[in-house]
């Protein structure tokens, strides 16, 4: 075949898809929260106004815009309006301590912030330490009337939005390689790691994940986690890609979730195991009509086999367990493969590959444990401002291909099903949220009576894992501050930690085990709590 002239085939990006849906699906619902529903035409118009508002501030491609908001339609508009403008959306975990929030804003160099009224005061307090910040106030709940003055530098979100034109600005918007969104892996440290994805990779992520999770144009996805979470981005992007309908909950509550499924005839959801546990345990679950639910996806931490069985019995729909990293590797255990493999996290989704590496960084045989590494077209661009961390997260194979290191230990069975057996990193997954022990240890060591501290993840009936602190105090005779009791020291530390970081328990030790190089042997400390050899303790109920 001889084709001397070929037609161009431009690939639409996320902003283009929103505009196409606004044209061709104009009257279909795009997003709902509470009593309000936006059609695709309305959602397209509002996000276009936000994009023009961002551009009117002199911001666009290459600029980072922080989003410090509680769940709602305003937050949804802000996130996708920022994407349309060509700027990079930085949704931030609002549950972290102020110090961590400030650290993330400084790290990304945010030049604007869209915020909910509930978080405006904490941002005002850190403003003097953010000299590059051009604050734009987005007030979601309890919006003030025009007569009520805001602090200098803030504007009421809806008045600001509605003052903007609704037509796309000519020549604006992102290119495929421009930053799309930045999601922080922790949001709890002085040096957090921002995971950066460009527009092409984020869209390809949505294509691959949406295919694996069976999202369609008639999907009604129920979002119950904070929209800053990458789990929520699964529901948002996969649904919007297909032209479906997202329903946003302001906060999760088991009864409210069940009522939302019934009211909206929700078909898909993506949640963490502790949420599913609450649904299974809800006393009045059976009185709600949840027959519309087609697919429930669990991720963030392992889904216990007994909970999988309870969910299948309670809802009778497809249940998919997903293992993955925001950085970019995903496996799923599909419903048809679950029988006899409840402890597995499945196989790579279409388009993704993975290997298990031994200690010599060479692939191991089936059944042998090693580090999980993955290869996909949607792997992150890298960690923002963390070149060394990006390099450390890569492995180059003999063909010169770059794979992502997960830091997790797993094994593949003879049929290629993945089992996660351990973590190289000390990350604690509590209620689907990442908790980094070093953050908690740093806070504990600020107390004058603490000489050493080690924080471990131990089993918790609700949260999967919960932080336990092991503390070596200074000897009273050798130090000015006498050791406090364990309860007082735990309360002191928790007052300085974010809500999702708080210690569930604290124990004193005479010493902590270390190897010949002085490295703390956390596996040795952790083992008794996971083998049942440690004494039982009362859990506080904190995540």
Coordinates of C-alpha atoms in Angstrom, one line a residue:
X1 CA 0.0 0.0 0.0
X2 CA 1.3 3.4 -1.0
X3 CA -0.1 6.3 1.1
X4 CA 1.6 9.5 0.1
X5 CA -0.8 11.6 2.1
X6 CA -1.9 10.6 5.6
X7 CA -4.4 12.1 7.9
X8 CA -3.2 13.4 11.3
X9 CA -4.7 11.6 14.4
X10 CA -4.4 14.0 17.3
X11 CA -4.8 12.3 20.7
X12 CA -7.2 14.1 23.0
X13 CA -6.1 14.9 26.5
X14 CA -8.2 15.1 29.6
X15 CA -9.4 18.7 29.0
X16 CA -10.3 17.8 25.4
X17 CA -12.4 14.9 26.6
X18 CA -14.3 17.1 29.1
X19 CA -15.1 19.5 26.3
X20 CA -16.3 16.7 24.0
X21 CA -18.5 15.3 26.7
X22 CA -19.9 18.8 27.3
X23 CA -20.9 19.0 23.6
X24 CA -22.1 15.4 22.9
X25 CA -23.4 14.4 26.3
X26 CA -24.6 17.8 27.3
X27 CA -27.8 16.7 29.2
X28 CA -26.3 13.6 30.8
X29 CA -25.3 14.0 34.5
X30 CA -21.6 14.4 35.1
X31 CA -21.2 15.0 38.8
X32 CA -23.4 15.1 41.9
X33 CA -23.0 16.0 45.5
X34 CA -25.7 16.4 48.1
X35 CA -28.8 17.9 46.4
X36 CA -26.9 19.4 43.4
X37 CA -26.2 17.7 40.1
X38 CA -24.2 19.1 37.2
X39 CA -24.9 18.0 33.6
X40 CA -21.9 17.5 31.3
X41 CA -22.7 20.9 29.7
X42 CA -22.7 22.6 33.1
X43 CA -19.5 20.8 34.3
X44 CA -17.7 21.7 31.1
X45 CA -18.8 25.3 31.4
X46 CA -17.8 25.7 35.1
X47 CA -14.4 24.0 34.6
X48 CA -13.8 26.3 31.6
X49 CA -14.5 29.3 33.9
X50 CA -12.1 28.0 36.5
X51 CA -9.4 27.6 33.7
X52 CA -9.9 31.1 32.6
X53 CA -9.7 32.4 36.1
X54 CA -6.4 30.6 36.6
X55 CA -5.1 32.1 33.4
X56 CA -6.3 35.6 34.4
X57 CA -3.9 35.3 37.4
X58 CA -1.0 34.8 35.0
X59 CA -0.8 31.1 35.7
X60 CA -0.7 28.2 33.2
X61 CA 1.7 25.6 31.9
X62 CA 4.4 24.7 34.4
X63 CA 2.7 26.4 37.4
X64 CA 1.5 24.4 40.4
X65 CA -1.8 25.2 42.0
X66 CA -2.5 23.8 45.5
X67 CA -6.0 22.5 46.3
X68 CA -6.8 22.4 50.0
X69 CA -10.4 21.5 50.0
X70 CA -13.1 19.3 51.5
X71 CA -15.1 17.1 49.1
X72 CA -17.7 18.7 47.0
X73 CA -18.6 19.9 43.5
X74 CA -16.4 23.0 44.0
X75 CA -13.4 20.9 44.6
X76 CA -14.2 18.7 41.6
X77 CA -14.5 21.9 39.4
X78 CA -11.3 23.3 40.8
X79 CA -9.3 20.2 40.1
X80 CA -10.4 19.8 36.5
X81 CA -10.5 23.5 35.8
X82 CA -6.8 23.7 36.8
X83 CA -6.1 20.8 34.4
X84 CA -7.8 22.7 31.6
X85 CA -5.8 25.8 32.2
X86 CA -2.6 23.9 31.6
X87 CA -1.4 24.3 35.2
X88 CA -0.7 21.3 37.5
X89 CA -3.3 20.4 40.1
X90 CA -1.8 19.6 43.6
X91 CA -4.6 18.1 45.7
X92 CA -3.4 18.0 49.3
X93 CA -4.4 15.8 52.2
X94 CA -6.3 18.1 54.5
X95 CA -6.0 15.7 57.5
X96 CA -2.3 16.2 58.0
X97 CA -0.7 18.5 60.5
X98 CA -0.1 22.2 59.5
X99 CA 3.6 21.7 59.4
X100 CA 3.2 18.9 56.8
X101 CA 0.7 21.0 54.7
X102 CA 3.1 23.9 54.6
X103 CA 6.0 21.6 53.7
X104 CA 4.1 20.3 50.6
X105 CA 3.1 23.8 49.5
X106 CA 6.7 24.9 49.8
X107 CA 8.0 21.8 48.1
X108 CA 5.9 22.3 44.9
X109 CA 6.2 26.1 44.9
X110 CA 2.5 26.5 44.6
X111 CA 1.7 30.0 43.2
X112 CA -2.0 29.8 44.0
X113 CA -4.2 27.9 46.4
X114 CA -7.8 27.1 46.1
X115 CA -9.1 26.4 49.5
X116 CA -12.3 25.6 51.5
X117 CA -13.4 28.0 54.2
X118 CA -12.6 25.3 56.8
X119 CA -8.9 25.5 55.9
X120 CA -8.5 29.2 55.2
X121 CA -7.3 30.1 58.7
X122 CA -4.5 27.5 58.8
X123 CA -3.3 28.8 55.4
X124 CA -3.4 32.4 56.6
X125 CA -1.1 31.4 59.5
X126 CA 1.5 29.9 57.2
X127 CA 1.3 32.6 54.5
X128 CA 4.3 34.7 55.8
X129 CA 6.5 31.6 55.3
X130 CA 5.3 31.1 51.7
X131 CA 6.7 34.2 49.9
X132 CA 5.9 32.9 46.4
X133 CA 2.3 32.1 47.2
X134 CA -0.3 34.1 45.2
X135 CA -3.4 33.1 47.3
X136 CA -6.7 32.5 45.6
X137 CA -9.4 31.7 48.2
X138 CA -12.0 29.1 47.3
X139 CA -14.8 29.0 49.8
X140 CA -16.9 25.9 49.4
X141 CA -19.2 25.8 52.5
X142 CA -20.6 28.8 54.2
X143 CA -19.6 31.1 51.4
X144 CA -19.7 34.7 52.5
X145 CA -21.8 37.4 50.9
X146 CA -20.0 40.1 48.8
X147 CA -20.5 42.5 51.7
X148 CA -18.4 40.4 54.1
X149 CA -14.8 41.2 53.6
X150 CA -12.2 38.5 53.3
X151 CA -8.6 38.7 54.4
X152 CA -6.3 40.4 51.8
X153 CA -5.4 38.1 48.9
X154 CA -8.6 36.0 49.1
X155 CA -11.5 35.9 46.8
X156 CA -14.8 34.1 47.2
X157 CA -14.6 31.1 44.9
X158 CA -18.0 31.2 43.3
X159 CA -18.0 34.9 42.7
X160 CA -14.6 34.6 41.2
X161 CA -15.6 31.6 39.0
X162 CA -18.8 33.2 37.7
X163 CA -17.0 36.4 36.7
X164 CA -14.9 34.4 34.1
X165 CA -15.9 33.7 30.5
X166 CA -17.0 30.2 29.7
X167 CA -15.4 29.9 26.3
X168 CA -12.0 28.1 26.0
X169 CA -9.1 30.5 25.8
X170 CA -7.4 30.2 22.4
X171 CA -3.9 28.7 22.6
X172 CA -4.2 27.8 26.3
X173 CA -4.2 24.4 27.8
X174 CA -1.6 21.7 28.3
X175 CA 0.6 19.7 26.0
X176 CA 0.9 15.9 26.4
X177 CA 4.2 16.2 28.4
X178 CA 3.1 19.0 30.7
X179 CA 2.6 18.2 34.4
X180 CA -1.0 17.1 35.0
X181 CA -1.2 16.4 38.8
X182 CA 1.1 16.0 41.7
X183 CA 0.1 13.6 44.5
X184 CA 2.2 13.4 47.6
X185 CA 3.1 9.9 48.8
X186 CA 2.9 10.9 52.4
X187 CA 2.0 14.5 53.2
X188 CA 3.3 13.9 56.7
X189 CA 7.0 14.6 56.5
X190 CA 9.3 17.6 56.5
X191 CA 10.6 16.3 53.1
X192 CA 7.5 14.8 51.4
X193 CA 7.8 13.2 47.9
X194 CA 5.5 14.6 45.2
X195 CA 4.7 12.0 42.6
X196 CA 4.4 13.8 39.2
X197 CA 2.4 12.6 36.2
X198 CA 2.2 14.4 32.9
X199 CA -1.1 14.6 30.9
X200 CA -0.2 11.7 28.5
X201 CA 0.7 9.3 31.3
X202 CA -2.3 10.2 33.4
X203 CA -4.7 9.7 30.5
X204 CA -3.1 6.4 29.6
X205 CA -3.4 5.4 33.3
X206 CA -7.1 6.1 33.1
X207 CA -7.5 4.0 29.9
X208 CA -5.7 1.0 31.3
X209 CA -7.3 1.1 34.8
X210 CA -10.7 1.9 33.4
X211 CA -10.5 -1.2 31.1
X212 CA -9.3 -3.4 33.9
X213 CA -12.1 -2.2 36.3
X214 CA -14.8 -2.3 33.6
X215 CA -15.9 1.4 33.6
X216 CA -18.5 2.3 31.0
X217 CA -20.5 5.3 29.8
X218 CA -23.4 4.3 32.1
X219 CA -21.1 4.0 35.1
X220 CA -22.2 5.8 38.3
X221 CA -19.1 5.9 40.5
X222 CA -19.5 6.7 44.2
X223 CA -16.5 8.5 45.6
X224 CA -16.3 8.4 49.4
X225 CA -12.6 9.1 50.1
X226 CA -10.9 12.5 49.9
X227 CA -10.5 13.7 46.4
X228 CA -6.8 14.3 47.1
X229 CA -6.4 10.5 47.2
X230 CA -5.2 8.6 44.2
X231 CA -7.9 6.1 44.9
X232 CA -10.4 8.8 44.2
X233 CA -8.7 9.7 41.0
X234 CA -9.4 6.1 39.9
X235 CA -13.1 6.8 40.1
X236 CA -12.9 10.4 38.7
X237 CA -10.7 9.8 35.7
X238 CA -12.0 6.4 34.7
X239 CA -15.6 7.6 34.9
X240 CA -14.9 10.9 33.1
X241 CA -13.0 9.1 30.4
X242 CA -16.1 7.0 29.7
X243 CA -18.5 9.9 30.0
X244 CA -20.1 8.5 33.1
X245 CA -21.4 10.1 36.3
X246 CA -19.5 10.6 39.6
X247 CA -21.3 11.0 42.9
X248 CA -19.2 12.7 45.6
X249 CA -19.7 12.1 49.3
X250 CA -18.5 14.9 51.6
X251 CA -17.3 12.2 54.0
X252 CA -17.6 8.5 54.4
X253 CA -20.3 7.0 56.7
X254 CA -21.5 3.4 56.2
X255 CA -25.2 4.3 56.4
X256 CA -24.8 7.3 54.2
X257 CA -22.8 5.2 51.6
X258 CA -25.6 2.6 51.5
X259 CA -28.2 5.3 51.1
X260 CA -26.2 6.9 48.3
X261 CA -26.0 3.6 46.4
X262 CA -29.7 3.3 46.7
X263 CA -30.5 6.9 45.7
X264 CA -28.1 7.2 42.8
X265 CA -28.2 3.6 41.6
X266 CA -24.4 3.6 41.9
X267 CA -22.5 1.0 39.9
X268 CA -18.9 1.3 40.9
X269 CA -16.8 2.3 43.9
X270 CA -13.2 2.3 45.0
X271 CA -12.5 2.1 48.7
X272 CA -10.0 0.8 51.3
X273 CA -10.6 -2.3 53.4
X274 CA -11.6 -0.5 56.6
X275 CA -14.6 1.0 54.8
X276 CA -15.7 -2.3 53.5
X277 CA -15.4 -3.7 57.0
X278 CA -17.8 -1.1 58.2
X279 CA -20.3 -1.9 55.5
X280 CA -20.2 -5.6 56.3
X281 CA -20.7 -4.9 60.0
X282 CA -23.5 -2.3 59.5
X283 CA -26.6 -3.6 61.3
X284 CA -29.1 -2.3 58.8
X285 CA -27.3 -3.0 55.6
X286 CA -30.0 -5.4 54.3
X287 CA -32.7 -2.7 54.3
X288 CA -30.9 -0.7 51.6
X289 CA -31.3 -1.6 47.9
X290 CA -27.7 -2.0 46.6
X291 CA -28.5 -4.2 43.6
X292 CA -27.3 -1.6 41.2
X293 CA -23.7 -2.0 42.4
X294 CA -21.7 -3.9 39.7
X295 CA -18.1 -3.5 40.8
X296 CA -16.4 -2.8 44.1
X297 CA -12.7 -2.2 44.0
X298 CA -10.4 -2.5 47.1
X299 CA -6.9 -1.1 47.4
X300 CA -4.6 0.8 49.8
X301 CA -3.9 -2.2 52.0
X302 CA -4.5 -6.0 51.8
X303 CA -8.1 -7.1 51.8
X304 CA -8.3 -10.0 54.3
X305 CA -9.7 -13.2 52.7
X306 CA -12.5 -13.5 55.3
X307 CA -13.6 -9.9 54.4
X308 CA -13.5 -10.7 50.7
X309 CA -15.9 -13.6 51.4
X310 CA -18.2 -11.5 53.5
X311 CA -18.4 -8.8 50.8
X312 CA -19.2 -11.3 48.1
X313 CA -22.0 -12.7 50.3
X314 CA -23.3 -9.3 51.3
X315 CA -23.4 -7.5 47.9
X316 CA -23.3 -10.2 45.3
X317 CA -21.4 -8.1 42.8
X318 CA -17.9 -8.2 41.2
X319 CA -15.2 -7.6 43.8
X320 CA -11.7 -6.5 42.5
X321 CA -8.7 -6.3 44.7
X322 CA -6.1 -3.9 43.3
X323 CA -2.4 -3.7 44.3
X324 CA -0.5 -0.8 43.1
X325 CA 1.5 2.4 43.7
X326 CA 0.6 6.0 42.7
X327 CA 4.0 5.9 41.1
X328 CA 2.7 3.5 38.5
X329 CA 2.3 -0.3 38.7
X330 CA -1.1 -2.1 39.1
X331 CA -2.3 -5.7 39.4
X332 CA -5.8 -6.8 40.0
X333 CA -7.4 -10.0 41.2
X334 CA -10.4 -10.2 39.0
X335 CA -13.7 -11.8 40.3
X336 CA -13.5 -14.8 38.0
X337 CA -10.0 -15.6 39.3
X338 CA -10.7 -15.2 43.0
X339 CA -11.7 -18.8 43.8
X340 CA -8.8 -20.5 45.6
X341 CA -6.6 -17.4 45.4
X342 CA -8.1 -15.1 48.0
X343 CA -4.6 -14.2 49.3
X344 CA -3.4 -13.2 45.9
X345 CA -3.5 -9.6 44.4
X346 CA -3.8 -11.0 40.9
X347 CA -2.0 -10.3 37.7
X348 CA -0.8 -7.1 36.0
X349 CA -3.5 -5.2 34.2
X350 CA -3.3 -5.1 30.4
X351 CA -0.3 -3.1 29.2
X352 CA 1.6 -3.6 32.5
X353 CA 4.5 -6.1 33.1
X354 CA 6.2 -7.1 36.4
X355 CA 9.1 -9.1 37.6
X356 CA 10.4 -10.3 41.0
X357 CA 14.1 -9.5 41.6
X358 CA 16.4 -11.3 44.0
X359 CA 19.0 -9.6 46.2
X360 CA 21.3 -9.6 43.3
X361 CA 18.8 -7.6 41.2
X362 CA 18.2 -10.5 38.9
X363 CA 14.8 -12.1 38.2
X364 CA 14.0 -15.1 40.4
X365 CA 12.0 -18.3 39.5
X366 CA 8.3 -18.7 40.3
X367 CA 7.7 -19.2 44.0
X368 CA 10.8 -17.3 45.1
X369 CA 10.3 -14.1 47.0
X370 CA 12.0 -10.8 45.9
X371 CA 11.3 -7.2 45.2
X372 CA 8.4 -6.4 42.9
X373 CA 9.3 -4.2 39.9
X374 CA 6.9 -3.0 37.2
X375 CA 6.9 -1.6 33.7
X376 CA 4.0 0.4 32.3
X377 CA 3.2 3.3 30.0
X378 CA 1.8 5.3 32.9
X379 CA 4.7 5.1 35.3
X380 CA 5.3 8.5 37.0
X381 CA 7.6 11.1 35.5
X382 CA 9.5 11.1 38.8
X383 CA 9.5 12.5 42.3
X384 CA 9.4 16.3 42.2
X385 CA 12.7 17.9 43.3
X386 CA 13.9 14.4 44.4
X387 CA 16.2 13.2 41.6
X388 CA 18.1 10.8 43.9
X389 CA 14.8 9.2 45.1
X390 CA 13.7 8.9 41.4
X391 CA 17.0 7.1 40.5
X392 CA 16.6 4.8 43.6
X393 CA 13.2 3.8 42.4
X394 CA 14.4 2.5 39.0
X395 CA 15.9 -0.7 37.7
X396 CA 17.4 -1.0 34.2
X397 CA 17.0 -4.4 32.5
X398 CA 19.4 -6.0 30.0
X399 CA 17.4 -4.4 27.2
X400 CA 17.9 -1.0 28.6
X401 CA 14.3 -0.7 29.8
X402 CA 13.5 1.3 33.0
X403 CA 11.4 -0.5 35.5
X404 CA 9.8 0.9 38.7
X405 CA 11.0 -0.5 42.0
X406 CA 8.1 -0.9 44.5
X407 CA 10.1 -1.6 47.6
X408 CA 7.6 -4.4 48.3
X409 CA 8.5 -8.1 48.5
X410 CA 6.3 -10.6 46.6
X411 CA 6.3 -13.9 44.8
X412 CA 4.6 -15.2 41.7
X413 CA 3.0 -18.6 41.6
X414 CA 3.3 -21.0 38.6
X415 CA 0.3 -19.4 37.0
X416 CA 1.7 -15.9 37.4
X417 CA -0.5 -14.7 40.3
X418 CA 1.2 -12.2 42.6
X419 CA 1.3 -12.6 46.3
X420 CA 2.7 -9.7 48.4
X421 CA 4.5 -11.2 51.4
X422 CA 6.4 -8.3 53.0
X423 CA 7.6 -4.7 52.5
X424 CA 11.2 -3.6 52.3
X425 CA 10.2 -0.2 53.3
X426 CA 8.9 0.5 56.8
X427 CA 5.7 2.1 55.5
X428 CA 2.6 1.5 57.6
X429 CA -0.7 1.2 55.7
X430 CA -3.4 2.2 58.2
X431 CA -6.9 2.4 57.0
X432 CA -5.6 2.8 53.4
X433 CA -3.4 5.8 54.4
X434 CA 0.4 5.8 54.2
X435 CA 2.0 6.4 57.6
X436 CA 5.8 6.8 57.6
X437 CA 7.5 5.7 60.9
X438 CA 10.4 8.1 60.5
X439 CA 7.9 11.0 60.9
X440 CA 6.5 9.7 64.1
X441 CA 10.0 8.8 65.4
X442 CA 11.2 12.4 64.7
X443 CA 8.4 13.8 66.8
X444 CA 9.0 11.4 69.7
X445 CA 12.7 12.2 69.8
X446 CA 11.8 15.9 70.2
X447 CA 10.7 15.0 73.8
X448 CA 13.5 15.6 76.2
X449 CA 12.9 12.3 78.0
X450 CA 13.3 10.2 74.8
X451 CA 16.6 8.8 73.8
X452 CA 15.6 6.4 71.0
X453 CA 12.3 5.6 69.3
X454 CA 11.1 3.0 66.8
X455 CA 7.7 3.0 65.3
X456 CA 6.2 -0.2 63.8
X457 CA 3.0 -1.2 62.1
X458 CA 1.2 -3.9 64.1
X459 CA -2.1 -5.6 63.4
X460 CA -5.3 -3.7 64.1
X461 CA -8.8 -5.2 63.8
X462 CA -10.3 -2.1 62.0
X463 CA -7.4 -0.4 60.3
X464 CA -5.3 -3.3 59.1
X465 CA -2.2 -1.8 60.7
X466 CA -1.7 0.8 63.4
X467 CA 1.4 2.6 64.7
X468 CA 3.1 1.2 67.8
X469 CA 6.0 3.2 69.4
X470 CA 8.8 1.5 71.2
X471 CA 10.7 4.1 73.3
X472 CA 14.1 4.0 75.1
X473 CA 14.0 6.8 77.7
X474 CA 16.9 8.7 79.0
X475 CA 18.0 7.4 82.4
X476 CA 16.5 9.7 85.0
X477 CA 19.7 10.2 86.9
X478 CA 21.6 11.2 83.8
X479 CA 19.0 13.5 82.3
X480 CA 17.1 16.5 83.6
X481 CA 13.7 15.1 82.5
X482 CA 12.3 12.1 84.2
X483 CA 10.5 9.7 81.9
X484 CA 6.8 10.3 81.7
X485 CA 4.4 7.3 81.8
X486 CA 3.5 5.7 78.5
X487 CA 0.0 7.2 78.2
X488 CA 1.3 10.7 78.8
X489 CA 4.0 10.4 76.3
X490 CA 1.7 9.0 73.7
X491 CA -0.8 11.8 74.3
X492 CA 2.1 14.3 73.9
X493 CA 3.2 12.9 70.6
X494 CA -0.4 12.5 69.2
X495 CA -1.0 16.2 69.9
X496 CA 1.8 17.0 67.5
X497 CA 0.9 14.5 64.8
X498 CA -1.7 14.5 62.0
X499 CA -5.0 12.6 62.7
X500 CA -4.0 9.6 60.6
X501 CA -0.5 9.4 62.1
X502 CA -1.5 9.0 65.7
X503 CA 0.0 6.3 67.8
X504 CA -2.3 3.5 69.0
X505 CA 0.0 2.3 71.7
X506 CA 3.5 3.1 73.2
X507 CA 5.8 0.8 75.1
X508 CA 9.1 1.4 76.9
X509 CA 12.2 -0.7 76.2
X510 CA 15.6 -0.8 77.8
X511 CA 17.3 -0.9 74.4
X512 CA 16.6 -1.5 70.7
X513 CA 18.3 -4.2 68.6
X514 CA 20.8 -3.1 66.0
X515 CA 23.1 -4.9 63.6
X516 CA 26.9 -4.5 63.4
X517 CA 26.5 -1.4 61.2
X518 CA 24.2 0.2 63.7
X519 CA 21.0 -0.3 61.7
X520 CA 17.9 -0.8 63.6
X521 CA 16.5 -4.3 63.2
X522 CA 12.8 -3.5 62.8
X523 CA 11.8 -6.9 61.4
X524 CA 13.0 -8.4 64.7
X525 CA 10.9 -5.9 66.7
X526 CA 7.9 -6.4 64.5
X527 CA 7.8 -10.2 64.3
X528 CA 6.2 -11.0 67.7
X529 CA 3.2 -8.7 67.0
X530 CA 2.5 -10.5 63.7
X531 CA 3.1 -14.0 64.9
X532 CA 0.8 -13.6 67.9
X533 CA 3.7 -14.0 70.4
X534 CA 3.3 -10.4 71.8
X535 CA 0.8 -9.8 74.6
X536 CA -2.7 -8.6 73.5
X537 CA -3.4 -4.9 74.0
X538 CA -6.4 -2.6 73.9
X539 CA -6.5 -0.6 70.7
X540 CA -7.5 3.0 70.9
X541 CA -9.6 2.9 67.7
X542 CA -7.3 5.5 66.1
X543 CA -6.2 4.9 62.5

